[in-house]
Structure formats: C-alpha cells, structure tokens
C-alpha cells in the first residue's frame, strides 16, 4: 500500500480551466462557477499505470490564481515529475503563452514528462485557435496533444493516464 507518488503540475494562463480539470479528474465533478483557487493546493488520485503494472499516487498541484501575476513560487514547481501545459479554445493569449510556460517549468524542473492540452473544446463555435496550428505547436514542442472538455468530460482521464505512463519513462 506504499505506491509511488508523482507530483503533477497543471500550468497555463488564468481561466483556461486548470482547476476544473484537476477537480474533474480527482472528484468527477464540473461547475460553471468560477472560483479563484486560494493558496497553492493539490488534490490527489490513485491512478493505475499500465506500463508499471501498478498504482501511482498522482498529486495534482493547482495554482492560486497567481498565474495571472507571474508570481508562482518555487514551492509550486519543486519536485514535479510531470506537467500538463494547458491553453483554451477560446483564449488566443493562452495559446501564445504555451512556450513560455514550458520554459518556466523546464527552468525549475528540467526535462519532465509533459503533454499539451487544449481545453474547452465544447466551445468550438467560439474557437480562436485553428486545429492545424494547435497540432503544429505540439509538433514543434515535441509533445503529445489532447483536445479536452471538462464540461463534457472528454479526454480528461486519458490525459492523466498517458501522463503517468510517460512519467515512468523519465
Ligand atoms: P483556471 O483559472 O485555469 O483554474 O480555470 P478554471 O478551472 O477556474 O475555469 C475557468 C472557467 O472556465 C470557469 O468558469 C469554468 O467553469 C470554465 N470551464 C472550465 N473548463 C471548461 C470546459 O471544459 N468547458 C466550458 N465550457 N467551460 C469550462
Ligand atoms: Mg484555478
């Protein structure tokens, strides 16, 4: 009962849906009400890892809404073994910021398991990012790419299932 533990970061601009993604994966819920996260906090979930053939305790760290003020502390990044880079279907700035977030994480954590995630694909009629350019970015950054919706519960579990396997390779 002493399973491996991995700290997972979810980074990206404010309001792209990071807290919602964490809550969906860990508790299976979604709410439309925007709640600013108070303090650096995490939720955890035990996830079976196909490649290891055993359970891994994933600690999903959330930011305190500090991402908007560029004041994320070292405590947040320290010891992370995997990272989700998130941008929103409806937020062009969040798409442009992806490379910057990747560099920040790598500056603190070095090379760790990472994936690129487009959030809120249920809002595709309000999309400001093309399918092609999103795929191009993933290719340029050398990252696996997922389109997700927390609202429709689309691909959220898949992201973390794959991430835990990927992290095992580092
Ligand atoms: P954070 O600042 O990155 O943590 O973003 P939040 O998780 O707080 O979400 C910001 C807003 O986007 C909230 O109003 C959420 O309800 C909404 N949201 C998050 N995920 C989705 C989604 O998949 N679809 C839609 N339509 N809204 C979402
Ligand atoms: Mg949040």
Coordinates of N, CA and C and ligand atoms in Angstrom, one line a residue:
X1 N 0.8 -1.2 0.0 CA 0.0 0.0 0.0 C 0.9 1.3 0.0
X2 N 2.2 1.1 -0.3 CA 3.0 2.3 -0.4 C 3.3 2.5 -1.9
X3 N 2.3 3.1 -2.6 CA 2.5 3.2 -4.0 C 3.4 4.4 -4.3
X4 N 4.0 4.4 -5.5 CA 4.8 5.5 -6.0 C 3.9 6.8 -6.0
X5 N 4.6 7.9 -5.7 CA 3.9 9.2 -5.8 C 4.5 10.1 -6.8
X6 N 3.7 10.8 -7.6 CA 4.2 11.7 -8.6 C 3.5 13.1 -8.4
X7 N 4.3 14.1 -8.4 CA 3.7 15.5 -8.4 C 3.5 15.9 -9.8
X8 N 2.3 16.4 -10.1 CA 1.9 16.8 -11.4 C 1.5 18.3 -11.4
X9 N 2.1 19.1 -12.3 CA 1.8 20.5 -12.4 C 0.8 20.7 -13.6
X10 N -0.2 21.6 -13.4 CA -1.0 22.0 -14.5 C -0.8 23.5 -14.7
X11 N -0.1 23.8 -15.8 CA 0.2 25.2 -16.0 C -0.4 25.8 -17.2
X12 N -0.6 27.1 -17.2 CA -1.2 27.8 -18.3 C -1.8 29.1 -17.8
X13 N -2.3 30.0 -18.7 CA -2.8 31.2 -18.3 C -4.1 31.1 -17.4
X14 N -4.4 32.1 -16.7 CA -5.6 32.1 -15.8 C -6.9 31.8 -16.6
X15 N -7.8 31.1 -16.0 CA -9.1 30.8 -16.6 C -9.1 29.8 -17.7
X16 N -8.0 29.2 -18.1 CA -8.1 28.2 -19.2 C -8.8 26.9 -18.7
X17 N -8.9 26.8 -17.4 CA -9.7 25.6 -17.0 C -8.8 24.6 -16.2
X18 N -7.7 25.1 -15.6 CA -6.8 24.2 -14.9 C -7.5 23.6 -13.6
X19 N -8.0 24.4 -12.8 CA -8.7 23.9 -11.6 C -9.8 23.0 -11.9
X20 N -10.6 23.3 -12.9 CA -11.7 22.5 -13.3 C -11.2 21.1 -13.8
X21 N -10.1 21.1 -14.5 CA -9.5 19.8 -14.9 C -9.1 18.9 -13.8
X22 N -8.4 19.6 -12.8 CA -8.0 18.8 -11.6 C -9.2 18.3 -10.9
X23 N -10.2 19.1 -10.7 CA -11.4 18.7 -9.9 C -12.1 17.6 -10.7
X24 N -12.2 17.7 -12.0 CA -12.9 16.7 -12.8 C -12.2 15.3 -12.6
X25 N -10.9 15.4 -12.8 CA -10.1 14.1 -12.7 C -10.1 13.5 -11.3
X26 N -10.0 14.3 -10.3 CA -9.9 13.8 -9.0 C -11.2 13.5 -8.3
X27 N -12.3 14.3 -8.6 CA -13.5 14.2 -7.9 C -14.7 13.9 -8.9
X28 N -14.5 14.0 -10.2 CA -15.5 13.7 -11.1 C -16.6 14.7 -11.2
X29 N -16.3 15.9 -10.9 CA -17.4 17.0 -11.0 C -17.0 18.1 -11.9
X30 N -18.0 18.9 -12.3 CA -17.7 20.1 -13.0 C -18.7 21.2 -12.5
X31 N -18.2 22.4 -12.4 CA -19.1 23.5 -12.0 C -18.8 24.7 -12.9
X32 N -19.8 25.4 -13.2 CA -19.7 26.6 -14.1 C -19.3 27.9 -13.4
X33 N -19.3 27.8 -12.0 CA -19.0 29.0 -11.3 C -17.5 29.1 -11.2
X34 N -17.0 30.3 -11.5 CA -15.5 30.5 -11.4 C -15.1 30.7 -9.9
X35 N -14.3 29.9 -9.4 CA -13.8 30.1 -8.1 C -12.3 30.2 -8.1
X36 N -11.8 31.3 -7.7 CA -10.3 31.5 -7.6 C -9.8 30.6 -6.6
X37 N -8.7 29.9 -7.0 CA -8.1 29.0 -6.1 C -7.4 29.7 -5.0
X38 N -7.6 29.3 -3.8 CA -7.0 30.0 -2.6 C -5.7 29.2 -2.2
X39 N -4.6 29.9 -2.3 CA -3.3 29.2 -1.9 C -2.9 28.1 -2.8
X40 N -1.6 27.7 -2.7 CA -1.2 26.6 -3.5 C -1.7 25.4 -2.9
X41 N -2.4 24.5 -3.7 CA -3.1 23.4 -3.1 C -3.0 22.3 -4.1
X42 N -3.4 21.1 -3.6 CA -3.4 20.0 -4.5 C -4.5 19.0 -4.2
X43 N -5.0 18.3 -5.2 CA -5.9 17.1 -5.0 C -5.1 15.9 -5.5
X44 N -5.5 14.8 -4.9 CA -4.7 13.6 -5.4 C -5.7 12.5 -5.8
X45 N -5.1 11.6 -6.7 CA -5.9 10.4 -7.1 C -4.9 9.3 -7.4
X46 N -5.3 8.1 -7.0 CA -4.5 6.9 -7.3 C -4.9 6.4 -8.7
X47 N -3.9 6.3 -9.6 CA -4.1 6.0 -11.0 C -3.3 4.7 -11.3
X48 N -3.9 3.8 -11.9 CA -3.2 2.6 -12.3 C -2.3 2.9 -13.5
X49 N -1.1 2.5 -13.5 CA -0.2 2.8 -14.6 C 0.0 1.5 -15.4
X50 N -0.4 1.5 -16.6 CA -0.3 0.3 -17.5 C 1.2 -0.2 -17.5
X51 N 2.1 0.7 -17.8 CA 3.5 0.3 -18.0 C 4.2 -0.2 -16.8
X52 N 3.9 0.3 -15.6 CA 4.4 -0.1 -14.4 C 3.7 -1.4 -13.9
X53 N 2.4 -1.5 -14.3 CA 1.6 -2.6 -13.8 C 1.3 -2.4 -12.3
X54 N 1.3 -1.1 -11.9 CA 0.9 -0.8 -10.5 C 0.3 0.6 -10.4
X55 N -0.3 0.8 -9.2 CA -0.9 2.1 -8.9 C 0.1 3.2 -8.6
X56 N -0.2 4.4 -9.1 CA 0.7 5.5 -8.8 C -0.2 6.6 -8.1
X57 N 0.3 7.2 -7.1 CA -0.5 8.3 -6.4 C -0.1 9.6 -7.1
X58 N -1.1 10.2 -7.8 CA -0.8 11.4 -8.5 C -1.3 12.6 -7.7
X59 N -0.4 13.5 -7.4 CA -0.7 14.7 -6.6 C -0.8 15.9 -7.6
X60 N -2.0 16.3 -7.9 CA -2.2 17.4 -8.9 C -2.2 18.7 -8.2
X61 N -1.2 19.5 -8.5 CA -1.0 20.8 -7.9 C -1.7 21.9 -8.7
X62 N -2.4 22.7 -7.9 CA -3.1 23.8 -8.5 C -2.5 25.1 -8.1
X63 N -2.6 26.1 -9.0 CA -2.0 27.5 -8.6 C -3.1 28.3 -8.0
X64 N -2.7 29.3 -7.3 CA -3.6 30.2 -6.5 C -4.2 31.3 -7.4
X65 N -4.3 31.1 -8.6 CA -4.7 32.2 -9.5 C -3.6 33.1 -9.7
X66 N -2.4 32.7 -9.1 CA -1.2 33.6 -9.2 C -0.6 33.6 -10.6
X67 N -1.0 32.7 -11.4 CA -0.5 32.6 -12.8 C -0.7 33.9 -13.5
X68 N -1.8 34.6 -13.1 CA -2.1 35.9 -13.8 C -1.1 37.0 -13.4
X69 N -0.4 36.8 -12.3 CA 0.5 37.9 -11.8 C 2.0 37.4 -11.9
X70 N 2.2 36.2 -12.5 CA 3.6 35.8 -12.7 C 4.4 35.6 -11.4
X71 N 3.6 35.2 -10.3 CA 4.3 35.1 -9.0 C 4.3 33.7 -8.5
X72 N 4.2 32.7 -9.4 CA 4.2 31.3 -9.0 C 5.6 31.0 -8.3
X73 N 5.5 30.4 -7.2 CA 6.7 30.2 -6.4 C 7.4 28.9 -6.7
X74 N 8.6 28.8 -6.2 CA 9.4 27.6 -6.4 C 8.7 26.4 -5.8
X75 N 8.0 26.7 -4.6 CA 7.3 25.6 -4.0 C 6.4 24.9 -4.9
X76 N 5.8 25.7 -5.8 CA 4.8 25.1 -6.7 C 5.5 24.1 -7.7
X77 N 6.7 24.5 -8.2 CA 7.3 23.6 -9.2 C 8.2 22.5 -8.6
X78 N 8.6 22.7 -7.4 CA 9.6 21.8 -6.8 C 9.2 20.3 -6.7
X79 N 10.1 19.5 -7.3 CA 9.8 18.1 -7.2 C 8.8 17.5 -8.2
X80 N 8.4 18.3 -9.1 CA 7.3 17.8 -10.1 C 8.0 16.8 -11.0
X81 N 7.2 15.8 -11.4 CA 7.6 14.7 -12.3 C 6.9 14.7 -13.6
X82 N 5.8 15.5 -13.7 CA 5.0 15.6 -14.9 C 4.3 16.9 -14.9
X83 N 3.9 17.3 -16.2 CA 3.3 18.6 -16.3 C 2.3 18.6 -17.5
X84 N 1.1 19.2 -17.3 CA 0.2 19.5 -18.3 C 0.3 21.0 -18.7
X85 N 0.6 21.2 -20.0 CA 0.6 22.6 -20.5 C -0.8 22.8 -21.1
X86 N -1.5 23.8 -20.5 CA -2.9 24.0 -21.0 C -3.2 25.3 -21.6
X87 N -4.0 25.3 -22.7 CA -4.4 26.5 -23.3 C -5.9 26.3 -23.7
X88 N -6.6 27.4 -23.8 CA -8.1 27.3 -24.0 C -8.5 27.6 -25.5
X89 N -9.4 26.9 -25.9 CA -10.0 27.0 -27.3 C -10.5 28.4 -27.5
X90 N -10.9 29.2 -26.5 CA -11.5 30.5 -26.7 C -10.5 31.6 -26.2
X91 N -9.2 31.3 -26.0 CA -8.3 32.4 -25.5 C -7.0 32.3 -26.3
X92 N -6.9 33.2 -27.2 CA -5.7 33.3 -28.1 C -4.4 33.5 -27.3
X93 N -4.5 34.4 -26.3 CA -3.3 34.7 -25.5 C -2.8 33.4 -24.8
X94 N -3.7 32.6 -24.3 CA -3.3 31.4 -23.6 C -2.6 30.5 -24.5
X95 N -2.9 30.5 -25.8 CA -2.2 29.7 -26.8 C -0.8 30.2 -27.1
X96 N -0.7 31.5 -27.2 CA 0.6 32.2 -27.4 C 1.5 31.9 -26.2
X97 N 1.0 31.8 -25.1 CA 1.8 31.7 -23.8 C 2.4 30.3 -23.6
X98 N 1.9 29.3 -24.4 CA 2.3 27.9 -24.1 C 3.8 27.7 -24.0
X99 N 4.6 28.2 -24.9 CA 6.0 28.0 -24.9 C 6.7 28.7 -23.7
X100 N 6.2 29.8 -23.3 CA 6.7 30.5 -22.1 C 6.5 29.6 -20.9
X101 N 5.3 29.0 -20.8 CA 5.0 28.1 -19.6 C 6.0 26.9 -19.6
X102 N 6.2 26.4 -20.8 CA 7.1 25.2 -21.0 C 8.5 25.6 -20.5
X103 N 9.0 26.7 -20.9 CA 10.3 27.2 -20.5 C 10.4 27.4 -19.0
X104 N 9.4 27.9 -18.4 CA 9.4 28.2 -16.9 C 9.5 26.8 -16.2
X105 N 8.7 25.9 -16.6 CA 8.7 24.6 -15.9 C 10.0 23.9 -16.1
X106 N 10.6 24.0 -17.3 CA 11.9 23.3 -17.6 C 13.0 24.0 -16.8
X107 N 12.9 25.3 -16.6 CA 13.9 26.1 -15.8 C 14.0 25.6 -14.4
X108 N 12.8 25.2 -13.8 CA 12.8 24.7 -12.5 C 12.9 23.2 -12.3
X109 N 12.4 22.5 -13.3 CA 12.2 21.0 -13.1 C 13.1 20.2 -14.1
X110 N 13.7 20.9 -15.1 CA 14.5 20.1 -16.1 C 13.5 19.4 -17.0
X111 N 14.0 18.4 -17.7 CA 13.1 17.6 -18.6 C 12.2 16.7 -17.8
X112 N 10.9 17.0 -17.8 CA 10.0 16.0 -17.2 C 8.9 15.7 -18.2
X113 N 8.1 14.7 -17.9 CA 7.0 14.3 -18.8 C 6.1 15.4 -19.0
X114 N 5.7 15.7 -20.2 CA 4.8 16.9 -20.5 C 3.9 16.5 -21.6
X115 N 2.7 17.1 -21.5 CA 1.7 17.0 -22.7 C 1.1 18.3 -22.9
X116 N 0.6 18.5 -24.1 CA -0.1 19.8 -24.4 C -1.6 19.5 -24.5
X117 N -2.4 20.3 -23.8 CA -3.8 20.1 -23.7 C -4.6 21.4 -24.1
X118 N -5.5 21.2 -25.1 CA -6.4 22.2 -25.5 C -7.7 22.0 -24.6
X119 N -8.1 23.0 -23.9 CA -9.3 22.9 -23.0 C -10.5 23.5 -23.7
X120 N -11.7 23.2 -23.1 CA -13.0 23.8 -23.5 C -13.4 23.5 -25.0
X121 N -13.1 22.3 -25.5 CA -13.4 22.1 -26.9 C -15.0 22.0 -27.2
X122 N -15.7 22.0 -26.1 CA -17.2 22.1 -26.2 C -17.6 23.5 -26.7
X123 N -16.7 24.5 -26.6 CA -16.9 25.8 -27.1 C -16.3 26.1 -28.5
X124 N -16.3 25.1 -29.3 CA -15.7 25.1 -30.6 C -16.2 26.2 -31.5
X125 N -17.5 26.5 -31.3 CA -18.1 27.6 -32.1 C -17.5 29.0 -31.7
X126 N -16.8 29.1 -30.6 CA -16.1 30.3 -30.2 C -14.6 30.2 -30.3
X127 N -14.2 29.2 -31.1 CA -12.7 28.9 -31.2 C -11.9 30.0 -31.8
X128 N -10.8 30.3 -31.2 CA -9.9 31.3 -31.8 C -8.5 30.7 -32.1
X129 N -8.4 29.4 -32.0 CA -7.2 28.6 -32.3 C -7.6 27.5 -33.3
X130 N -6.9 27.5 -34.5 CA -7.2 26.5 -35.5 C -6.6 25.1 -35.1
X131 N -7.3 24.1 -35.6 CA -6.9 22.7 -35.4 C -5.4 22.6 -35.8
X132 N -5.1 23.1 -37.0 CA -3.8 22.9 -37.6 C -2.7 23.6 -36.8
X133 N -3.0 24.8 -36.4 CA -1.9 25.5 -35.7 C -1.6 24.9 -34.3
X134 N -2.7 24.3 -33.7 CA -2.5 23.6 -32.4 C -1.7 22.4 -32.6
X135 N -2.0 21.6 -33.7 CA -1.2 20.4 -33.9 C 0.3 20.8 -34.3
X136 N 0.4 21.9 -35.0 CA 1.8 22.3 -35.4 C 2.6 22.7 -34.1
X137 N 1.9 23.4 -33.2 CA 2.6 23.7 -32.0 C 3.1 22.5 -31.2
X138 N 2.2 21.5 -31.1 CA 2.5 20.3 -30.4 C 3.7 19.6 -31.1
X139 N 3.7 19.6 -32.4 CA 4.8 19.0 -33.1 C 6.1 19.8 -32.9
X140 N 6.1 21.1 -33.0 CA 7.2 21.9 -32.7 C 7.8 21.7 -31.3
X141 N 7.0 21.6 -30.4 CA 7.4 21.4 -29.0 C 7.7 19.9 -28.7
X142 N 7.4 19.0 -29.6 CA 7.6 17.6 -29.4 C 6.8 17.0 -28.3
X143 N 5.5 17.5 -28.2 CA 4.6 17.0 -27.2 C 3.4 16.3 -27.8
X144 N 2.9 15.3 -27.0 CA 1.6 14.7 -27.4 C 0.5 15.7 -27.1
X145 N -0.5 15.7 -27.9 CA -1.6 16.7 -27.9 C -2.9 16.1 -27.7
X146 N -3.7 16.7 -26.8 CA -5.1 16.3 -26.5 C -6.1 17.4 -26.6
X147 N -7.2 17.1 -27.1 CA -8.4 18.1 -27.0 C -9.3 17.6 -26.0
X148 N -9.6 18.5 -25.0 CA -10.4 18.1 -23.9 C -11.6 19.0 -23.6
X149 N -12.6 18.5 -22.9 CA -13.6 19.3 -22.4 C -14.0 18.8 -21.0
X150 N -13.8 19.6 -20.0 CA -14.1 19.2 -18.6 C -15.7 19.1 -18.5
X151 N -16.3 20.1 -19.2 CA -17.8 20.2 -19.2 C -18.4 18.9 -19.7
X152 N -17.9 18.4 -20.9 CA -18.4 17.2 -21.5 C -17.7 15.9 -21.0
X153 N -16.7 16.1 -20.1 CA -15.9 15.0 -19.7 C -15.2 14.3 -20.8
X154 N -14.6 15.0 -21.7 CA -13.9 14.5 -22.9 C -12.4 14.4 -22.7
X155 N -11.9 13.2 -22.7 CA -10.4 13.0 -22.8 C -9.6 13.5 -21.5
X156 N -10.3 13.8 -20.5 CA -9.6 14.3 -19.3 C -8.9 13.1 -18.6
X157 N -9.6 12.0 -18.4 CA -8.9 10.8 -17.8 C -7.7 10.4 -18.6
X158 N -7.9 10.4 -20.0 CA -6.9 9.9 -20.9 C -5.6 10.7 -20.7
X159 N -5.7 12.0 -20.6 CA -4.5 12.9 -20.4 C -3.7 12.4 -19.2
X160 N -4.3 12.1 -18.1 CA -3.6 11.7 -16.9 C -3.1 10.3 -16.9
X161 N -3.9 9.4 -17.6 CA -3.5 8.0 -17.8 C -2.2 8.0 -18.6
X162 N -2.2 8.7 -19.7 CA -1.0 8.8 -20.5 C 0.2 9.4 -19.8
X163 N -0.1 10.5 -19.1 CA 1.0 11.2 -18.4 C 1.7 10.4 -17.4
X164 N 1.0 9.5 -16.7 CA 1.6 8.7 -15.6 C 2.5 7.7 -16.3
X165 N 2.1 7.2 -17.5 CA 3.0 6.2 -18.2 C 4.2 6.9 -18.7
X166 N 4.0 8.1 -19.3 CA 5.1 8.9 -19.8 C 6.1 9.3 -18.7
X167 N 5.6 9.6 -17.6 CA 6.5 10.0 -16.5 C 7.4 8.8 -16.0
X168 N 6.9 7.6 -16.2 CA 7.6 6.4 -15.9 C 8.9 6.3 -16.7
X169 N 8.9 6.9 -17.9 CA 10.0 6.8 -18.8 C 11.1 7.8 -18.5
X170 N 10.9 8.7 -17.6 CA 11.9 9.7 -17.3 C 12.7 9.3 -16.0
Ligands
LIG1 P1 -8.2 28.2 -14.1 O1 -8.1 29.6 -13.8 O2 -7.2 27.8 -15.2 O3 -8.0 27.3 -12.9 O4 -9.6 28.0 -14.7 P2 -10.9 27.4 -14.0 O5 -10.9 25.9 -13.9 O6 -11.2 28.2 -12.8 O7 -12.0 27.7 -15.1 C1 -12.3 29.0 -15.6 C2 -13.7 29.0 -16.2 O8 -13.8 28.1 -17.3 C3 -14.8 28.5 -15.2 O9 -15.9 29.3 -15.3 C4 -15.1 27.1 -15.6 O10 -16.4 26.7 -15.3 C5 -14.9 27.2 -17.1 N1 -14.5 25.9 -17.7 C6 -13.5 25.1 -17.4 N2 -13.5 24.0 -18.2 C7 -14.4 24.2 -19.1 C8 -14.9 23.4 -20.2 O11 -14.4 22.3 -20.5 N3 -15.9 23.9 -20.9 C9 -16.5 25.1 -20.6 N4 -17.5 25.5 -21.4 N5 -16.1 25.8 -19.6 C10 -15.1 25.4 -18.8
LIG2 MG1 -7.5 27.9 -11.0

